[in-house]
Coordinates of C-alpha atoms in Angstrom, one line a residue:
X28 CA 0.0 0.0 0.0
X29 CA 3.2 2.1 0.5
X30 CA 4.8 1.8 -2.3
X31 CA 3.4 4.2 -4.8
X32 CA 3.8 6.9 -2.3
X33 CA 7.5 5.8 -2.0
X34 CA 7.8 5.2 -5.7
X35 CA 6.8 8.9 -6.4
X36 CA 9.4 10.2 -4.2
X37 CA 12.2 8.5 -5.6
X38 CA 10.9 9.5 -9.1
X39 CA 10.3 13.1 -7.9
X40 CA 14.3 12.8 -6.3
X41 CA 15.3 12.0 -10.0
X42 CA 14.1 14.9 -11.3
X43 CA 17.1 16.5 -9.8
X44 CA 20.5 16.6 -10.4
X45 CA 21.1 13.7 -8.5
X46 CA 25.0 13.7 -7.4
X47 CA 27.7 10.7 -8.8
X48 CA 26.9 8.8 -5.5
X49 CA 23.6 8.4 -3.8
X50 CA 23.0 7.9 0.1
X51 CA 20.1 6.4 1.4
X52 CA 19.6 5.9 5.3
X53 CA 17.0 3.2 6.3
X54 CA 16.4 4.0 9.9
X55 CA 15.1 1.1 12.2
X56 CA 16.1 -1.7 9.6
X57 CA 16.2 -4.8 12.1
X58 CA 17.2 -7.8 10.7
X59 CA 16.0 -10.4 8.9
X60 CA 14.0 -10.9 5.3
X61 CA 12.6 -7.4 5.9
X62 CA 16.0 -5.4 6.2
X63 CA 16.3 -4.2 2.8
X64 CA 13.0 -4.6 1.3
X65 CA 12.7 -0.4 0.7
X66 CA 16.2 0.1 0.2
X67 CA 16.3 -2.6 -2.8
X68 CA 12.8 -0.6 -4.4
X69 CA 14.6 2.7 -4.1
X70 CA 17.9 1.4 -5.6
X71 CA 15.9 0.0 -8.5
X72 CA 13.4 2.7 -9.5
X73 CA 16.5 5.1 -9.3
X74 CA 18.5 2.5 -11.3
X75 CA 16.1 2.3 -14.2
X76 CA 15.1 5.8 -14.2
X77 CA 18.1 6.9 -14.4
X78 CA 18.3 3.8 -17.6
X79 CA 15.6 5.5 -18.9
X80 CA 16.6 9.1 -18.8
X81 CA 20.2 8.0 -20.5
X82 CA 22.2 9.0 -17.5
X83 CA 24.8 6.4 -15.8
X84 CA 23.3 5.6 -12.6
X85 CA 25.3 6.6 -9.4
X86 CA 26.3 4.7 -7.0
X87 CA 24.5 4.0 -3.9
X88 CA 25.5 3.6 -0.3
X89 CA 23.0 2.9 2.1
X90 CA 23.5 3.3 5.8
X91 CA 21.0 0.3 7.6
X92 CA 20.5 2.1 11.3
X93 CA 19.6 0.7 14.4
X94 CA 19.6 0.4 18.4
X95 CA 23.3 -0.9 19.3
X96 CA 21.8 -4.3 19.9
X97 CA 20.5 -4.7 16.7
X98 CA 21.7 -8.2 15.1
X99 CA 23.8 -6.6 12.2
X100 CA 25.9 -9.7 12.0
X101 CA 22.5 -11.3 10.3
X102 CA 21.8 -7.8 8.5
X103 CA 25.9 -8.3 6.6
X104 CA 25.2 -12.7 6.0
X105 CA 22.2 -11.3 4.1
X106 CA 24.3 -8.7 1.9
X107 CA 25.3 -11.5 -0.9
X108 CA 21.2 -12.2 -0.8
X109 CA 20.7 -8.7 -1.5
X110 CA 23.2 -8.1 -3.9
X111 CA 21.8 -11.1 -6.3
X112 CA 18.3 -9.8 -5.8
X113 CA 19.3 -6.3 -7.5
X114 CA 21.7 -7.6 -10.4
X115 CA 17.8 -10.1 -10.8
X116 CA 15.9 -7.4 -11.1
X117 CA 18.8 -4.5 -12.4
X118 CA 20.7 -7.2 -15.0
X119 CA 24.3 -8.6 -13.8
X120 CA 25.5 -5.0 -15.2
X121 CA 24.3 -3.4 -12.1
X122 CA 27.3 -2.3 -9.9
X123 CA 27.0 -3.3 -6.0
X124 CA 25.4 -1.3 -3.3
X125 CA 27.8 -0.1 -0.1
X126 CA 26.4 -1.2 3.1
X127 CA 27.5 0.3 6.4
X128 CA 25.4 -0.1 9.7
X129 CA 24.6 2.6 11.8
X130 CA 24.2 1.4 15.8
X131 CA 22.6 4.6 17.7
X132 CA 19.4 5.8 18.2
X133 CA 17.6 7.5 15.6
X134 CA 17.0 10.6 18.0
X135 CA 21.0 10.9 18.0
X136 CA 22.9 12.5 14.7
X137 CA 24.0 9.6 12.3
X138 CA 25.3 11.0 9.3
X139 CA 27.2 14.3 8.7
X140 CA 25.4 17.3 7.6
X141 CA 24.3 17.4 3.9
X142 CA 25.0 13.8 2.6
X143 CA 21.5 11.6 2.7
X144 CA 19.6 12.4 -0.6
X145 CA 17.0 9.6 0.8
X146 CA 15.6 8.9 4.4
X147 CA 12.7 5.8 5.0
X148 CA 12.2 4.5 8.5
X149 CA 9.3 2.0 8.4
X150 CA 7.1 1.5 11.6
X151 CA 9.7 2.9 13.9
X152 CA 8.8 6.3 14.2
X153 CA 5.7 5.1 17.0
X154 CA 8.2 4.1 19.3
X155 CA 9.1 7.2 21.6
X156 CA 8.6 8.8 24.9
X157 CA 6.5 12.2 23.8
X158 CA 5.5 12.8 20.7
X159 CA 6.1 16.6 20.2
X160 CA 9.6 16.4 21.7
X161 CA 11.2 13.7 20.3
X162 CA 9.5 13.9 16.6
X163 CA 10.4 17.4 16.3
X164 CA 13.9 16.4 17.5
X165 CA 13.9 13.8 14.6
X166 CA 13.3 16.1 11.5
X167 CA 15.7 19.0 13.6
X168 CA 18.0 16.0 13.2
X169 CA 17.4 14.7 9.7
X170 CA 17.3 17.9 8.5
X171 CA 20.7 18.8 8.9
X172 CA 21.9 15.3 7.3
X173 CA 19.6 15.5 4.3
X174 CA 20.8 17.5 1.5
X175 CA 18.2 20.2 0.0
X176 CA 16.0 18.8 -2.6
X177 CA 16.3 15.2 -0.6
X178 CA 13.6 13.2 0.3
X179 CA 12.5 11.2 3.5
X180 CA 9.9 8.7 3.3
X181 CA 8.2 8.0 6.9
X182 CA 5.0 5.1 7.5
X183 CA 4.4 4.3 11.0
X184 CA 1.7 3.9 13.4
X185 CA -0.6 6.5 13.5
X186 CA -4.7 7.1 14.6
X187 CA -7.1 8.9 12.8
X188 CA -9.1 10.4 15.3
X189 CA -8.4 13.4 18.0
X190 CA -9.3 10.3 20.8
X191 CA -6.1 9.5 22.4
X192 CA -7.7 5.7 23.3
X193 CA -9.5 4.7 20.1
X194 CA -9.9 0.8 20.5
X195 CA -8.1 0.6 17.4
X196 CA -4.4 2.1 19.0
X197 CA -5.4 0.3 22.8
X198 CA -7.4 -3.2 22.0
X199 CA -4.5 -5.4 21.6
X200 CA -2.7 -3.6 24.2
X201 CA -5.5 -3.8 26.4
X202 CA -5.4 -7.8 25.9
X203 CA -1.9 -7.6 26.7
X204 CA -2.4 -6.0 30.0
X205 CA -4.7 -8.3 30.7
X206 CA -2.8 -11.1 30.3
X207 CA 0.2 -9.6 32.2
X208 CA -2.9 -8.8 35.6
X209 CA -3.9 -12.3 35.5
X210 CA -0.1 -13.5 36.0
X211 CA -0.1 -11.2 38.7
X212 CA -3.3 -12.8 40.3
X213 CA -1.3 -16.1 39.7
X214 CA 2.0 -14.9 41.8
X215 CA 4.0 -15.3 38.7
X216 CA 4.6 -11.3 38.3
X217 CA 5.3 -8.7 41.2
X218 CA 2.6 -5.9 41.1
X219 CA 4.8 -3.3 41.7
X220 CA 6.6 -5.0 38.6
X221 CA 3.3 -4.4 36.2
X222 CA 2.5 -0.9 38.0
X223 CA 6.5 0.3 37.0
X224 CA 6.0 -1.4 33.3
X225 CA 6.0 1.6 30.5
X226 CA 5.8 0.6 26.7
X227 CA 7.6 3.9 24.8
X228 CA 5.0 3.6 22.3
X229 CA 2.3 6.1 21.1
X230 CA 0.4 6.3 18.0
X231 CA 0.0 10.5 17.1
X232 CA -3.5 11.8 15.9
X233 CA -2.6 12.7 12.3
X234 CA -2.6 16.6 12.2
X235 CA -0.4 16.7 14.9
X236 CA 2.2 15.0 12.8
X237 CA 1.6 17.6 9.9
X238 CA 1.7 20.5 12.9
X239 CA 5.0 19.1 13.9
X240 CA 6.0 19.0 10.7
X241 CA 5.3 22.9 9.4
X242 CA 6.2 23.7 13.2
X243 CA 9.9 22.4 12.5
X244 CA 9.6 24.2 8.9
X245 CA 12.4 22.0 7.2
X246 CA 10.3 20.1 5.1
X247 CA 7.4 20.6 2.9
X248 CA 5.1 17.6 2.9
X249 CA 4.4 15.9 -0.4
X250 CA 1.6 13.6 0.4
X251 CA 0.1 12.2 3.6
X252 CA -2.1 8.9 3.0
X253 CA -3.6 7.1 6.1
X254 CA -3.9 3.5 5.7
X255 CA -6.2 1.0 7.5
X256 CA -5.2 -2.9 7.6
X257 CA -7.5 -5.3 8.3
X258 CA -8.0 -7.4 12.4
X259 CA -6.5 -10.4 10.3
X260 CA -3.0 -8.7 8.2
X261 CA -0.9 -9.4 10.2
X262 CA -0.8 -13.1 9.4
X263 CA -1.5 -12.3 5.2
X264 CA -5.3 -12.0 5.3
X265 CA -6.5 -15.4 5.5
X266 CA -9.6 -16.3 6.8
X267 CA -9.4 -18.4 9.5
X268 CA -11.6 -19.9 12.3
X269 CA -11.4 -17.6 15.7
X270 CA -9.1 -19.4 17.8
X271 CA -6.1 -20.0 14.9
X272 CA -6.7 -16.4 13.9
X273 CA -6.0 -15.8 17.7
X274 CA -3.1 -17.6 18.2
X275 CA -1.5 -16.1 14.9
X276 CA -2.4 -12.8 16.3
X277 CA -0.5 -13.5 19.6
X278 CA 2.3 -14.7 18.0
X279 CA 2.5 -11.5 15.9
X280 CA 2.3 -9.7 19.5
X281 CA 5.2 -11.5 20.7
X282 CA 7.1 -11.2 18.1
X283 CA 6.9 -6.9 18.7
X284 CA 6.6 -7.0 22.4
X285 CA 8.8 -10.0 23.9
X286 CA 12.5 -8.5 24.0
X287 CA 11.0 -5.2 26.1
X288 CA 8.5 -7.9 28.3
X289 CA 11.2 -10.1 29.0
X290 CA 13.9 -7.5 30.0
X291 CA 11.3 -5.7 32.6
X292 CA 9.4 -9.1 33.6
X293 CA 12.2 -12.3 33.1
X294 CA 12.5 -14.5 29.9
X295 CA 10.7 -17.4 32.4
X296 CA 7.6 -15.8 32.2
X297 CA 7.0 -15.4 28.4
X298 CA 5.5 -18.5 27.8
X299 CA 2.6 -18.7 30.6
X300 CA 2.1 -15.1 29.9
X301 CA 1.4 -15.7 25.9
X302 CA -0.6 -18.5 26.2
X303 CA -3.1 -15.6 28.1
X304 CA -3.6 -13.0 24.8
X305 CA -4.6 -16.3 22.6
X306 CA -7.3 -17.1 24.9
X307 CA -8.2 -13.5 25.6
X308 CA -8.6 -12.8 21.4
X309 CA -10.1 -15.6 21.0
X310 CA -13.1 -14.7 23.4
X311 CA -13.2 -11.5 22.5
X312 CA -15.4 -10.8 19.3
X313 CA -13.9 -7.0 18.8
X314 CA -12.0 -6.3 16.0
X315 CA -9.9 -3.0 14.8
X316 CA -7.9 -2.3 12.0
X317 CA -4.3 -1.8 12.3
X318 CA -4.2 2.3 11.5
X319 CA -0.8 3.7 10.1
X320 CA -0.1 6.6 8.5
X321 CA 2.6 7.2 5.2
X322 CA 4.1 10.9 5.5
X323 CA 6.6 12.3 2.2
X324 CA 8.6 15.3 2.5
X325 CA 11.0 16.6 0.8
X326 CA 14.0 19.1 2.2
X327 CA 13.6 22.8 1.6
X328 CA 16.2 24.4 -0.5

């Protein structure tokens, strides 16, 4: 649903002089099948563009950022992956891409000033203490890295109404903290444990992200699109009977929430505890969509 949002960025960024090498950050690009999904559609609608416009194509680095404990060992096994996916879809002409990792926080400076011509961060930008001070210290931040005239490429979580509870931002979460109460009935969690718990996580009502946005005054915004998922994407859609579509659910919840549970509560606890959101779901006949939002801006000269 992204992508022709993205796509018209990058076309829009070729419409520029673009420079003999091209830098692209992807900020928060884990690891795994995932990492360079983006980064390998921007490379290629560049590539050919520029294939189609009769210019050579630059060359492309791409700084993949994340948290210091991010597994970049996996994120360089899958480089040779990566590299034969481009020359598939480029032709074996197509040159390689230079990959350095980046291991800070995105709320930090990671690049010097004036050499990113392309900035995506995919559903990272929900994770932060308060909204108004830490995304306005992100495009402070990115705007001194990106060069005028560069683009930067943002989907993450969002909700679509002023209400800073909608069920569709708190149901899951509110199954979550179920689950976590009835361990504490059980003696298998401290209260005072659950009552010092904080998730860094909040989903912004969407014109505060386009007041933050003109606020800062760095970037105009290209195009805004909200986009609404349906209770069963997370596991591709399929339509399965209550309980399965619970469990897959749960796993999907674990596979977000587990490293931050398990730090704050003990690794010995997150298998009784996520056995509890399956059978929660599963009893529960709400549903929500999964709201995010897909901002594109481009640096003022």
């Amino acid at each position: 649903m992204s992508m022709p949002l993205l796509e018209q960025a990058v076309l829009d960024l070729c419409c520029t002089t673009l420079p003999e090498s091209v830098a692209i950050a992807g900020l928060g690009c884990s690891s795994g099948p995932n990492t360079f999904c983006a980064v390998s559609e921007i490379v290629t609608i560049i590539y050919k563009r520029c294939c189609q416009l009769g210019r050579s194509p630059p060359r492309f680095w791409v700084f993949s950022n994340d948290l210091p404990g991010n597994d970049f060992n996996s994120v360089f096994k899958s480089l040779l992956a990566f590299h034969e996916k481009m020359r598939g879809k480029n032709g074996e002409e197509f040159g390689p891409c230079h990959v350095a990792a980046v291991p800070a926080s995105f709320y930090h400076k990671l690049a010097p000033p004036r050499t990113l011509q392309f900035v995506y961060s995919a559903c990272s930008l929900h994770w932060l203490s308060q909204f108004q001070r830490d995304f306005s210290l992100f495009l402070r931040l990115r705007e001194e890295e990106i060069v005028p005239g560069g683009c930067m490429v943002l989907p993450f979580k969002a909700r679509r109404t002023p209400d800073p509870v909608p069920d569709e931002s708190c149901l899951l979460r509110d199954q979550l903290a179920q689950a976590l109460q009835e361990l504490v009935s059980e003696g298998l969690i401290a209260e005072e444990k659950l009552d010092s718990y904080n998730v860094p996580f909040y989903e912004p009502y969407t014109e505060d992200i386009v007041t933050e946005i003109e606020k800062e005054g760095s970037f105009s915004i290209n195009g805004l699109e909200i986009m609404a998922l349906p209770w069963d994407s997370p596991y591709g859609g399929q339509n399965y009977d209550r309980p399965t579509s619970a469990q897959k659910l749960a796993k999907a919840m674990r596979a977000v929430h587990e490293p931050m549970l398990a730090s704050h509560f003990g690794a010995e606890v997150m298998n009784p505890l996520f056995k509890r959101p399956m059978e929660i779901i599963a009893a529960d006949t709400r549903e929500v969509e999964h709201v995010a939002v897909l901002v594109s801006t481009t640096r003022k000269t």
